[in-house]
CSV table of C-alpha atoms in Angstrom, one decimal:
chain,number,residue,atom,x,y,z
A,1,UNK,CA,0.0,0.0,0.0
A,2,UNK,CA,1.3,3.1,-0.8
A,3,UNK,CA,0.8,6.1,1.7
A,4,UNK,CA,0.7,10.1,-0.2
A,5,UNK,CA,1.3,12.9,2.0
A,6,UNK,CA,-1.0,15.8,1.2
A,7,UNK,CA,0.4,18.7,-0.3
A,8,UNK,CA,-0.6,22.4,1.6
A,9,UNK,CA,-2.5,22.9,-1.3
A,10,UNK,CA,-4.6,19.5,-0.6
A,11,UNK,CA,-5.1,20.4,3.0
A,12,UNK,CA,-6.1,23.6,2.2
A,13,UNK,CA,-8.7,22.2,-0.8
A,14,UNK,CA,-10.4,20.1,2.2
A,15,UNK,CA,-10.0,22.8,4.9
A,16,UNK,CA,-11.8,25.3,3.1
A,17,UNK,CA,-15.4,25.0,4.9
A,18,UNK,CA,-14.0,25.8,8.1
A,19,UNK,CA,-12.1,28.6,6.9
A,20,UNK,CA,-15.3,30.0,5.3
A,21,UNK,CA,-17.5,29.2,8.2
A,22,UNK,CA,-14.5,31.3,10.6
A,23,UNK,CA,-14.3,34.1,7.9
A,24,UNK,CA,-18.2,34.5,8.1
A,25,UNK,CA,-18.0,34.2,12.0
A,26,UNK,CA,-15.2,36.9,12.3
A,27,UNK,CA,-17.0,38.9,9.6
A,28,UNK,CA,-20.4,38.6,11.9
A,29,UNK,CA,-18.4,39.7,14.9
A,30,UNK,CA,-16.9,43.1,13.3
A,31,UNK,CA,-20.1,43.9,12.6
A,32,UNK,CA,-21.7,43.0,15.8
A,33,UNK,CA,-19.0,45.3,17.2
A,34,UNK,CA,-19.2,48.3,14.9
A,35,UNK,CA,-23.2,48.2,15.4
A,36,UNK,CA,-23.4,47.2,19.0
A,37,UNK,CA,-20.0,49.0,20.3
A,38,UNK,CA,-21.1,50.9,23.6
A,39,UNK,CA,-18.5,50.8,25.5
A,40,UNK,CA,-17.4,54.6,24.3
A,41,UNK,CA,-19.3,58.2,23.9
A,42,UNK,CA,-19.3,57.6,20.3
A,43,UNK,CA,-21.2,54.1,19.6
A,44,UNK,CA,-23.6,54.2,22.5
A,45,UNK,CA,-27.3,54.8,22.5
A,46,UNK,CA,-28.3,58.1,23.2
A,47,UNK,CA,-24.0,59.2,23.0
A,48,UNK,CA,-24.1,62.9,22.7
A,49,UNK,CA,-21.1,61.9,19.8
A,50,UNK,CA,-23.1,59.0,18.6
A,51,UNK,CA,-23.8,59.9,14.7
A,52,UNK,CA,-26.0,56.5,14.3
A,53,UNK,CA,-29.9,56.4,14.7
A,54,UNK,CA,-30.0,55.8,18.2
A,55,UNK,CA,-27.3,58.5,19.1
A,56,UNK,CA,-27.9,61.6,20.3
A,57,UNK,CA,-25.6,63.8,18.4
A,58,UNK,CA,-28.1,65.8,16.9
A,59,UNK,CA,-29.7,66.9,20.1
A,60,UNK,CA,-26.2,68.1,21.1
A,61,UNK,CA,-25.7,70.1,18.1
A,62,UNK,CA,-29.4,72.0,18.1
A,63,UNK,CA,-28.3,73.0,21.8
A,64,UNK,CA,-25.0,74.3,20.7
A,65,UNK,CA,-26.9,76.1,17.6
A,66,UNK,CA,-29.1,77.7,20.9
A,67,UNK,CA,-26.1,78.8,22.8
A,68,UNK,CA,-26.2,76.1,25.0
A,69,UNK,CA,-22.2,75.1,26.3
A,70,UNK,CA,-22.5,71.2,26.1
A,71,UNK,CA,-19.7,69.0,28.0
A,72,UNK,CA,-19.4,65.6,27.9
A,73,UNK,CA,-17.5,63.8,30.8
A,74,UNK,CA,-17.0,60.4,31.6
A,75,UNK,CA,-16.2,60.3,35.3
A,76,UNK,CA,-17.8,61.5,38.6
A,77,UNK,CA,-14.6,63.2,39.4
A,78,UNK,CA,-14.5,65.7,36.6
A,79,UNK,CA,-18.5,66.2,36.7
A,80,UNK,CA,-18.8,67.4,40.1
A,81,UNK,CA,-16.3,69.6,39.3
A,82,UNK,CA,-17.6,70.9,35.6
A,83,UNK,CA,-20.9,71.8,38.0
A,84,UNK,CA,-19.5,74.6,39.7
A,85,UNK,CA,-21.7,76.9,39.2
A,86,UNK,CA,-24.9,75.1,39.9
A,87,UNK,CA,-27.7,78.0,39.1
A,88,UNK,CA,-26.4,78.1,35.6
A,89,UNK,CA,-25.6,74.3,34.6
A,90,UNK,CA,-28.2,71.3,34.4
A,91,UNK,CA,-26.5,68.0,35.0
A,92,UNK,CA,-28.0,65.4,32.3
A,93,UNK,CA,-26.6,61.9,33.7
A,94,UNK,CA,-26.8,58.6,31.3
A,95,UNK,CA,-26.0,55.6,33.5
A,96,UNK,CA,-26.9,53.1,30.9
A,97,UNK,CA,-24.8,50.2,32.3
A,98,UNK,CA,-25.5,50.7,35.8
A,99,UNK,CA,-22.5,51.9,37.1
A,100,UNK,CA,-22.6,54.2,39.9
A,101,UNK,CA,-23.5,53.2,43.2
A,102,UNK,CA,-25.9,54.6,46.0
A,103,UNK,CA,-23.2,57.0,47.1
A,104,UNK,CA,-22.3,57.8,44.5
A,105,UNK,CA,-26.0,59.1,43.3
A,106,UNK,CA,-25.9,60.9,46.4
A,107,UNK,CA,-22.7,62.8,45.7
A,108,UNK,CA,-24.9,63.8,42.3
A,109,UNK,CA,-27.9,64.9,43.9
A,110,UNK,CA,-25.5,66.8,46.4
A,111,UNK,CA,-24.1,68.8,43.8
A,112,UNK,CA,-27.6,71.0,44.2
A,113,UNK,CA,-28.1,71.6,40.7
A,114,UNK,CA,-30.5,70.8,38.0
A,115,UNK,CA,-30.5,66.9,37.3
A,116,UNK,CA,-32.0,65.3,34.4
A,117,UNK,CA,-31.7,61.4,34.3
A,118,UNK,CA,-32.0,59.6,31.2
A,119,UNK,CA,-33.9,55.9,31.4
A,120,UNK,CA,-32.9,55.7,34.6
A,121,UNK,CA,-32.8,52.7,36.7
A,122,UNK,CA,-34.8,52.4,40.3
A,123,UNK,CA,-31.9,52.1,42.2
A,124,UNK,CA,-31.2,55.5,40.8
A,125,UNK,CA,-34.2,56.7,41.2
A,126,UNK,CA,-34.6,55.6,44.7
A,127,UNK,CA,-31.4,58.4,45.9
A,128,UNK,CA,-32.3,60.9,43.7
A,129,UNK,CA,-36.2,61.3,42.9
A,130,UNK,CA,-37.3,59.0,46.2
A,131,UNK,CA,-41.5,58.0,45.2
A,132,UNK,CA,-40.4,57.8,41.5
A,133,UNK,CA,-41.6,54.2,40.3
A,134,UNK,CA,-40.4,52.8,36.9
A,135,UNK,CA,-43.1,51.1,35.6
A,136,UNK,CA,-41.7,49.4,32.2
A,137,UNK,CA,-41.3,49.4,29.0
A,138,UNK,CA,-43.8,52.2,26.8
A,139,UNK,CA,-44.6,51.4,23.3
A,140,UNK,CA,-43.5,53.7,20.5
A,141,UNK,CA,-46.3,56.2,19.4
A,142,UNK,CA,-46.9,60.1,19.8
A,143,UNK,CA,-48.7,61.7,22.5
A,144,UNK,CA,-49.5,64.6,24.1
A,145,UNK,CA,-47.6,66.2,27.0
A,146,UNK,CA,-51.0,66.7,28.8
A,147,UNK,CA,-49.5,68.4,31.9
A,148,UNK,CA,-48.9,71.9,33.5
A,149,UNK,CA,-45.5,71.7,32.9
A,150,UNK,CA,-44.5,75.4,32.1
A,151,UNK,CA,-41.4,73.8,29.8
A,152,UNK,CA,-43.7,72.4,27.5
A,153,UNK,CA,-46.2,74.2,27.0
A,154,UNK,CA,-45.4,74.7,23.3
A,155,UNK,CA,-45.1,71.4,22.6
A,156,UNK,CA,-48.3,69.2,21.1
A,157,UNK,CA,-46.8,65.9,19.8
A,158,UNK,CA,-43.9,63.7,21.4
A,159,UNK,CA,-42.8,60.9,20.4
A,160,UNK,CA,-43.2,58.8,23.9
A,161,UNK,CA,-41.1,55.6,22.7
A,162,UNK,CA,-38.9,54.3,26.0
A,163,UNK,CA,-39.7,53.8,29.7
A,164,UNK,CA,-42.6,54.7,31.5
A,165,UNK,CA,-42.4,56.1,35.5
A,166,UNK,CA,-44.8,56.4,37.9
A,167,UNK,CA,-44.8,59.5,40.4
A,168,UNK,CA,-48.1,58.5,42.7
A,169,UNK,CA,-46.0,58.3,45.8
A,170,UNK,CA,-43.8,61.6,45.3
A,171,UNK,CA,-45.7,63.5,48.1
A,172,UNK,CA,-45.5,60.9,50.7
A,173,UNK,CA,-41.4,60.3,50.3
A,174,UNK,CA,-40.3,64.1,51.5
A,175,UNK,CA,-40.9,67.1,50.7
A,176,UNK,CA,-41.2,67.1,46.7
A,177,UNK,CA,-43.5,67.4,44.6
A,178,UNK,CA,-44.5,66.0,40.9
A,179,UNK,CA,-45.6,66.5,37.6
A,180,UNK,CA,-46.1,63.5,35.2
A,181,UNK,CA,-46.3,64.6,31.6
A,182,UNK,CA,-46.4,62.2,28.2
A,183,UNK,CA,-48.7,59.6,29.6
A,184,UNK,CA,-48.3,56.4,28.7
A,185,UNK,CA,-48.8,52.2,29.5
A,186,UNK,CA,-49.9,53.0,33.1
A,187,UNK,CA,-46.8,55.7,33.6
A,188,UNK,CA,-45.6,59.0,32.2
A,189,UNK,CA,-42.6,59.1,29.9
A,190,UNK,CA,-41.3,62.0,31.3
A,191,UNK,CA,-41.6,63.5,35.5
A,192,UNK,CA,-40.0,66.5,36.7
A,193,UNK,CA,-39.9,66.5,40.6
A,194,UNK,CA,-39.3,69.8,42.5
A,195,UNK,CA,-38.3,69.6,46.3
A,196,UNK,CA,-36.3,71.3,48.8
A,197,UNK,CA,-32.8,71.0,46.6
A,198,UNK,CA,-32.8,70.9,42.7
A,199,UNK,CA,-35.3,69.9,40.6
A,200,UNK,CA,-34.9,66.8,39.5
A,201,UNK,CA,-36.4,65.5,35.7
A,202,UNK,CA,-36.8,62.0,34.9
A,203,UNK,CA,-37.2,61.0,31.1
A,204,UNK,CA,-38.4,58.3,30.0
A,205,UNK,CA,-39.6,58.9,26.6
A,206,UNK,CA,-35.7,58.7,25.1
A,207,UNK,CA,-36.7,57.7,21.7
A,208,UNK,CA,-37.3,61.4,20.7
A,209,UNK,CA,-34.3,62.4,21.9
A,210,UNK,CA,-32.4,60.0,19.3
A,211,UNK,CA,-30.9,61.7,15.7
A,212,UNK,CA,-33.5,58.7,13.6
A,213,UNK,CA,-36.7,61.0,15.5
A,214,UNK,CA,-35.0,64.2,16.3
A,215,UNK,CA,-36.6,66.0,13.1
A,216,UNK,CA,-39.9,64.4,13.8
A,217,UNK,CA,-43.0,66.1,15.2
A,218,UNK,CA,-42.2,68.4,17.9
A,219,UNK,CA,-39.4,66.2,19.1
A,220,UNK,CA,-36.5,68.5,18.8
A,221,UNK,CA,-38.9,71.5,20.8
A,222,UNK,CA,-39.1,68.7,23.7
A,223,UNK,CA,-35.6,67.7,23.7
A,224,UNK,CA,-34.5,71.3,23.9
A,225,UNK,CA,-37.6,72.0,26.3
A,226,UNK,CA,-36.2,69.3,28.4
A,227,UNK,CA,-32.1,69.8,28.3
A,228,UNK,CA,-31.8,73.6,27.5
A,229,UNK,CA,-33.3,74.9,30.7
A,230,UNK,CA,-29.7,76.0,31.2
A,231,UNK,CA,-26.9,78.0,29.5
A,232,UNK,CA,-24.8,75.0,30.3
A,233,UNK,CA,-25.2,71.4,30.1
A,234,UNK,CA,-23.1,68.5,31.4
A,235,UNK,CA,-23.3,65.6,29.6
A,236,UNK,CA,-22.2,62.5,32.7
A,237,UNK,CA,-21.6,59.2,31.0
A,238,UNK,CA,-20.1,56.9,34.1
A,239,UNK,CA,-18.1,54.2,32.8
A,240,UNK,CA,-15.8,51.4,34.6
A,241,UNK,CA,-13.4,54.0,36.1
A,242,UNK,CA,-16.1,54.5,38.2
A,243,UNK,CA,-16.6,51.6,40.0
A,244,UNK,CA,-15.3,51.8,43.5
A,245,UNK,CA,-12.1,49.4,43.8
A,246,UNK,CA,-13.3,45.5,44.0
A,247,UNK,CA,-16.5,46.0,43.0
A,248,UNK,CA,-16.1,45.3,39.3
A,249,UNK,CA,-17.3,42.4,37.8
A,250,UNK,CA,-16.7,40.6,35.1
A,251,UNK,CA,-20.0,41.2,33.5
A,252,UNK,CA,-19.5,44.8,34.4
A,253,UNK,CA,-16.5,45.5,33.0
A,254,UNK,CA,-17.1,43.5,29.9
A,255,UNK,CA,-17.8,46.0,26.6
A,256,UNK,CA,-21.7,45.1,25.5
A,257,UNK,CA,-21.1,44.4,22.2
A,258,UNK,CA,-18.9,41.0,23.5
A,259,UNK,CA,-22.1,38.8,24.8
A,260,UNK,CA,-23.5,39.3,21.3
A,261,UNK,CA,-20.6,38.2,19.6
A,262,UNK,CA,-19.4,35.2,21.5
A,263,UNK,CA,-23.1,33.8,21.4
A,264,UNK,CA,-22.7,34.7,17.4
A,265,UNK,CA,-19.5,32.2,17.9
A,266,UNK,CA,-21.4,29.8,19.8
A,267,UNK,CA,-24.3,29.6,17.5
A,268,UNK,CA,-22.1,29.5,14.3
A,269,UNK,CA,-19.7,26.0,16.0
A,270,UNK,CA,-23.3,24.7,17.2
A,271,UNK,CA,-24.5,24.6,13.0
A,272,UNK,CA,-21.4,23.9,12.3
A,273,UNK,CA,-21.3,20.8,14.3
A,274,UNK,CA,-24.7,19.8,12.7
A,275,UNK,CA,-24.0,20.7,9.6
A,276,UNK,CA,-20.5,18.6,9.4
A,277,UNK,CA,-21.0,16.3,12.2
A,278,UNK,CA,-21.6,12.5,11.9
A,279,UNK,CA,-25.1,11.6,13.0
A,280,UNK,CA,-25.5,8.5,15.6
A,281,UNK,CA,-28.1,6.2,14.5
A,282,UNK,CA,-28.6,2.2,13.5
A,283,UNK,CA,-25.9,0.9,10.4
A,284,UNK,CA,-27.3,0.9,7.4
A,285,UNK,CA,-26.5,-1.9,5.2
A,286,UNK,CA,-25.5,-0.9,1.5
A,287,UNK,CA,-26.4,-3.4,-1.5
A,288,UNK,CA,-23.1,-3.8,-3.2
A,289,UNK,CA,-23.5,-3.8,-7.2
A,290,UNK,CA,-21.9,-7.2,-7.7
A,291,UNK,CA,-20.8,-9.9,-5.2
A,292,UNK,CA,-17.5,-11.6,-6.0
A,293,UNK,CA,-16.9,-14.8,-4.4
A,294,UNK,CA,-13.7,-15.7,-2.4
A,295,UNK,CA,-12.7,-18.6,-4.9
A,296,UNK,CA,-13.0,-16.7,-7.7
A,297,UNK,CA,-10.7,-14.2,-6.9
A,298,UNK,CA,-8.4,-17.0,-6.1
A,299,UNK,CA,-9.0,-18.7,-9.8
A,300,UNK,CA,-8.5,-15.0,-11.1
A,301,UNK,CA,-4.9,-14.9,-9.1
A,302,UNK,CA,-4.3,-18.6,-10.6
A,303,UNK,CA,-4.8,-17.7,-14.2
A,304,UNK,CA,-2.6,-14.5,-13.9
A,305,UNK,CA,0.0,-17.2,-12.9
A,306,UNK,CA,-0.2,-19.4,-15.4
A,307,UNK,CA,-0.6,-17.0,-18.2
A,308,UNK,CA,2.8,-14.9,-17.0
A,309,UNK,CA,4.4,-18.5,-16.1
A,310,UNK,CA,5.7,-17.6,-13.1
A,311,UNK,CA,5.8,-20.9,-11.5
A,312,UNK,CA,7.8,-19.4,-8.7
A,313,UNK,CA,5.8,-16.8,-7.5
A,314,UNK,CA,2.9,-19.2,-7.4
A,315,UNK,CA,4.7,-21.5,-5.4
A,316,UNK,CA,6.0,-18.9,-3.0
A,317,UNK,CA,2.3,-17.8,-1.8
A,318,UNK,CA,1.5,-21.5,-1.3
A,319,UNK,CA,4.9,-21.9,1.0
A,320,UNK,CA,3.6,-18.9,2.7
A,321,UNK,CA,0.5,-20.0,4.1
A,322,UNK,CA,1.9,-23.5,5.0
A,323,UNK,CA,4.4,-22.0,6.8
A,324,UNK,CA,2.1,-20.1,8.7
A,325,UNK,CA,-0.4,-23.4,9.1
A,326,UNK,CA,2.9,-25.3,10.1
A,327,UNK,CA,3.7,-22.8,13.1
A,328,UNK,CA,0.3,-22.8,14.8
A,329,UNK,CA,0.3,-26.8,14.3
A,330,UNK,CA,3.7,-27.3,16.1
A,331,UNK,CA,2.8,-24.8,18.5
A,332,UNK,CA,5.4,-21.6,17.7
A,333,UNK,CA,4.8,-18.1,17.7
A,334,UNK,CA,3.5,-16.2,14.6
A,335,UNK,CA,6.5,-14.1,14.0
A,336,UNK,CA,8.7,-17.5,13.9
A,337,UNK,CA,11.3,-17.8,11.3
A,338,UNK,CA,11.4,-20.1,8.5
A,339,UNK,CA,14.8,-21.6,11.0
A,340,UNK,CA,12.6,-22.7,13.5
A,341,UNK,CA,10.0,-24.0,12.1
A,342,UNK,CA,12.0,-26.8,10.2
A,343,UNK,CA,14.1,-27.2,13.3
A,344,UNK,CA,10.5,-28.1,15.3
A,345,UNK,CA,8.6,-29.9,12.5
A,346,UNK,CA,11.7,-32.1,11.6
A,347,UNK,CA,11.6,-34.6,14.7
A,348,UNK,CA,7.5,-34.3,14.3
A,349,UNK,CA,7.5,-35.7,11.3
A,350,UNK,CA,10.6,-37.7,11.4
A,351,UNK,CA,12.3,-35.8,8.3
A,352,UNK,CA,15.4,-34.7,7.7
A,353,UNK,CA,15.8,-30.8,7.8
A,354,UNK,CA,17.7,-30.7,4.5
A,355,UNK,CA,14.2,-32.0,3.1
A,356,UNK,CA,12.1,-30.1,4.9
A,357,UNK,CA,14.1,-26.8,3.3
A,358,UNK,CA,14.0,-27.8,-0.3
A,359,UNK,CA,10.2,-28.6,-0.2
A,360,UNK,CA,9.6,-25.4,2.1
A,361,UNK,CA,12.1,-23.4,0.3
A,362,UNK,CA,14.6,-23.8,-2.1
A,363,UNK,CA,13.1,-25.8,-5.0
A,364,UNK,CA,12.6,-23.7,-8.0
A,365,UNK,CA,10.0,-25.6,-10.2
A,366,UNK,CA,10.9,-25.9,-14.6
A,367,UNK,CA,7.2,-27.1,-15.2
A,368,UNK,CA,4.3,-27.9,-14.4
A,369,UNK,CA,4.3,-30.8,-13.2
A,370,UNK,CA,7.2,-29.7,-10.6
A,371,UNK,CA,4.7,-27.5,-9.2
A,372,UNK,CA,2.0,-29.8,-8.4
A,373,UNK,CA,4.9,-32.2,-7.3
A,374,UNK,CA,5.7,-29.6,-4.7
A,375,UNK,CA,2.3,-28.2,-4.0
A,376,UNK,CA,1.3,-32.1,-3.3
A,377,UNK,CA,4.7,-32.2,-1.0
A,378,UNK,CA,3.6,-29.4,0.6
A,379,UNK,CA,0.1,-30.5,1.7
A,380,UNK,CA,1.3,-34.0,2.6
A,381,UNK,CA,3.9,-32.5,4.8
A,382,UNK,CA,1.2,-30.4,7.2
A,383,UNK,CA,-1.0,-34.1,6.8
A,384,UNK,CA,1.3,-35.7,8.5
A,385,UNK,CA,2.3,-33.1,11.0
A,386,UNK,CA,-1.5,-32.7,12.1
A,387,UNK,CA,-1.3,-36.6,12.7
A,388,UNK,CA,2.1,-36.6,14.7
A,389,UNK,CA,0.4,-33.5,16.8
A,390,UNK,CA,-3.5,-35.1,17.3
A,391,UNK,CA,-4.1,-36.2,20.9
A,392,UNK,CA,-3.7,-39.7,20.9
């Protein structure tokens, strides 16, 4: 049997599934990460920077067009102090990934001036705007502000799409007060509460704030209704550096866009694996197209023999298997030599060993009649051996 090494260019010709499945993997990963990236200002929803759909770069620019001073930090440090002077600055906070702790809040609220909290989580809301219930999820659709807000009181249609809160127990937490506006699902997508410190203004209703429904209905008059109250707006985005030391997780710190692509892995090895795989289930037997008995191959064999007249080859396969028959009769091993076998079978079959070698290996047959001569030797030698062996 002869054994061929593949070339490269045959291991490449039957690797070339798996390197298109892992080019269409890696392909569907880049793109999960360039659409999905949020782990910057830029890619984010609602990122005052974000150019995409669900960015809010448009918003930011309309203010600047008003006059409004927009800055965008990323850490607690630097926002408490871009809020220094607290009458003429509203503090617009974006903890989408849930960063900042209860403390933390705290130090916010304790800054004393104008918060607005974008989708913002009940932990949140339970330090900053205390009776503030978030309520779920509101379907997309425009509404009315329907509310005595004085901010938006020129604005008729809002697009309410986001979260909806629920300000019923306001007056019983302290000494604020409420004002639900864009009702919606059970909540309102946006409350501004007004206490003994700053006012505080929860929106829920993010979707019009976003750059694909900016230039829809009055959307842009609410957005700047809602984040131009003051000449100067910072724009907090906490991110990992603000995590107090040891409390980072792994699922924290992870960018979002990763779960997305290691499931797209996961799902693309899973179809592989059943696309490629072998399936378990009972043999199957396959109908051969033609049967070819044992005996005729042997005939076949025979009449190559005769017609090439190679007595000596012929002869040689039919010392092989006596040989082989002679060794498990006298008892030796499989890998015995020709040497001990005649050396055993001798005295068995009371023979001289000079015999035994020209019948088992040095007679050259001229004819063919020689041949028979010696295949008949050769089967009346392992006759008589299996009668000198047989239990008595």
């Amino acid at each position: 049997m002869t054994v061929v090494t593949p070339t490269p260019r045959a291991r490449l010709r039957g690797a070339r599934v798996w390197i298109a499945l892992a080019a269409v993997a890696l392909g569907g990963a880049v793109v999960v990460t360039v659409l999905g990236a949020g782990g910057g200002t830029g890619g984010r929803p609602l990122g005052p920077s974000n150019p995409a759909p669900t960015g809010a770069k448009a918003v930011v620019e309309v203010l600047r067009d008003q006059g409004v001073d927009v800055t965008v930090t990323t850490s607690l440090a630097d926002t408490l102090a871009a809020t220094g002077d607290a009458d003429r600055t509203s503090l617009v906070v974006d903890d989408a990934d849930g960063f900042l702790t209860d403390d933390q809040w705290a130090d916010l609220a304790g800054a004393r001036t104008r918060l607005v909290l974008l989708a913002p989580s009940q932990t949140a809301l339970d330090v900053v705007a205390p009776g503030v219930a978030l309520v779920g999820a509101a379907d997309d659709g425009v509404v009315a502000p329907a509310c005595d807000l004085a901010a938006l009181s020129r604005v008729e249609r809002v697009d309410a799409g986001g979260l909806a809160y629920s300000a019923d127990d306001v007056d019983g937490a302290g000494d604020g007060t409420a004002v639900g506006c864009l009702a919606s699902d059970g909540g309102d997508g946006l409350v501004e509460v007004v206490g003994a410190d700053a006012p505080v203004t929860v929106v829920g209703a993010t979707t019009a704030l976003t750059n694909a429904a900016i230039a829809s209905d009055d959307n842009a008059a609410y957005a700047l209704s809602v984040l131009g109250q003051a000449p100067e707006v910072v724009w907090y985005l906490p991110g990992a550096a603000d995590l107090p030391e040891g409390e980072g997780t792994l699922a924290t710190l992870t960018p979002s866009w990763v779960t997305p692509a290691l499931v797209l892995l996961v799902l693309t090895g899973v179809a592989a694996m059943a696309w490629r795989g072998r399936r378990l289930g009972p043999l199957v037997v396959e109908r051969l197209p033609v049967t070819v008995k044992a005996s005729e191959t042997t005939e076949g064999r025979a009449r190559l023999y005769e017609r090439s007249g190679d007595r000596l080859h012929a002869l040689d396969q039919l010392r092989i298997g006596a040989l082989g028959r002679l060794a498990r009769t006298a008892g030796l091993p499989v890998g015995a030599s020709v040497d001990e076998i005649i050396e055993r079978v001798a005295p068995l079959v009371s023979a001289p060993p000079a015999a035994l070698r020209h019948v088992l290996v040095d007679a050259r047959p001229s004819s063919d009649r020689e041949l028979l001569s010696l295949s008949d030797s050769l089967l009346d030698l392992e006759r008589v051996l299996r009668a000198a062996t047989a239990p008595s």
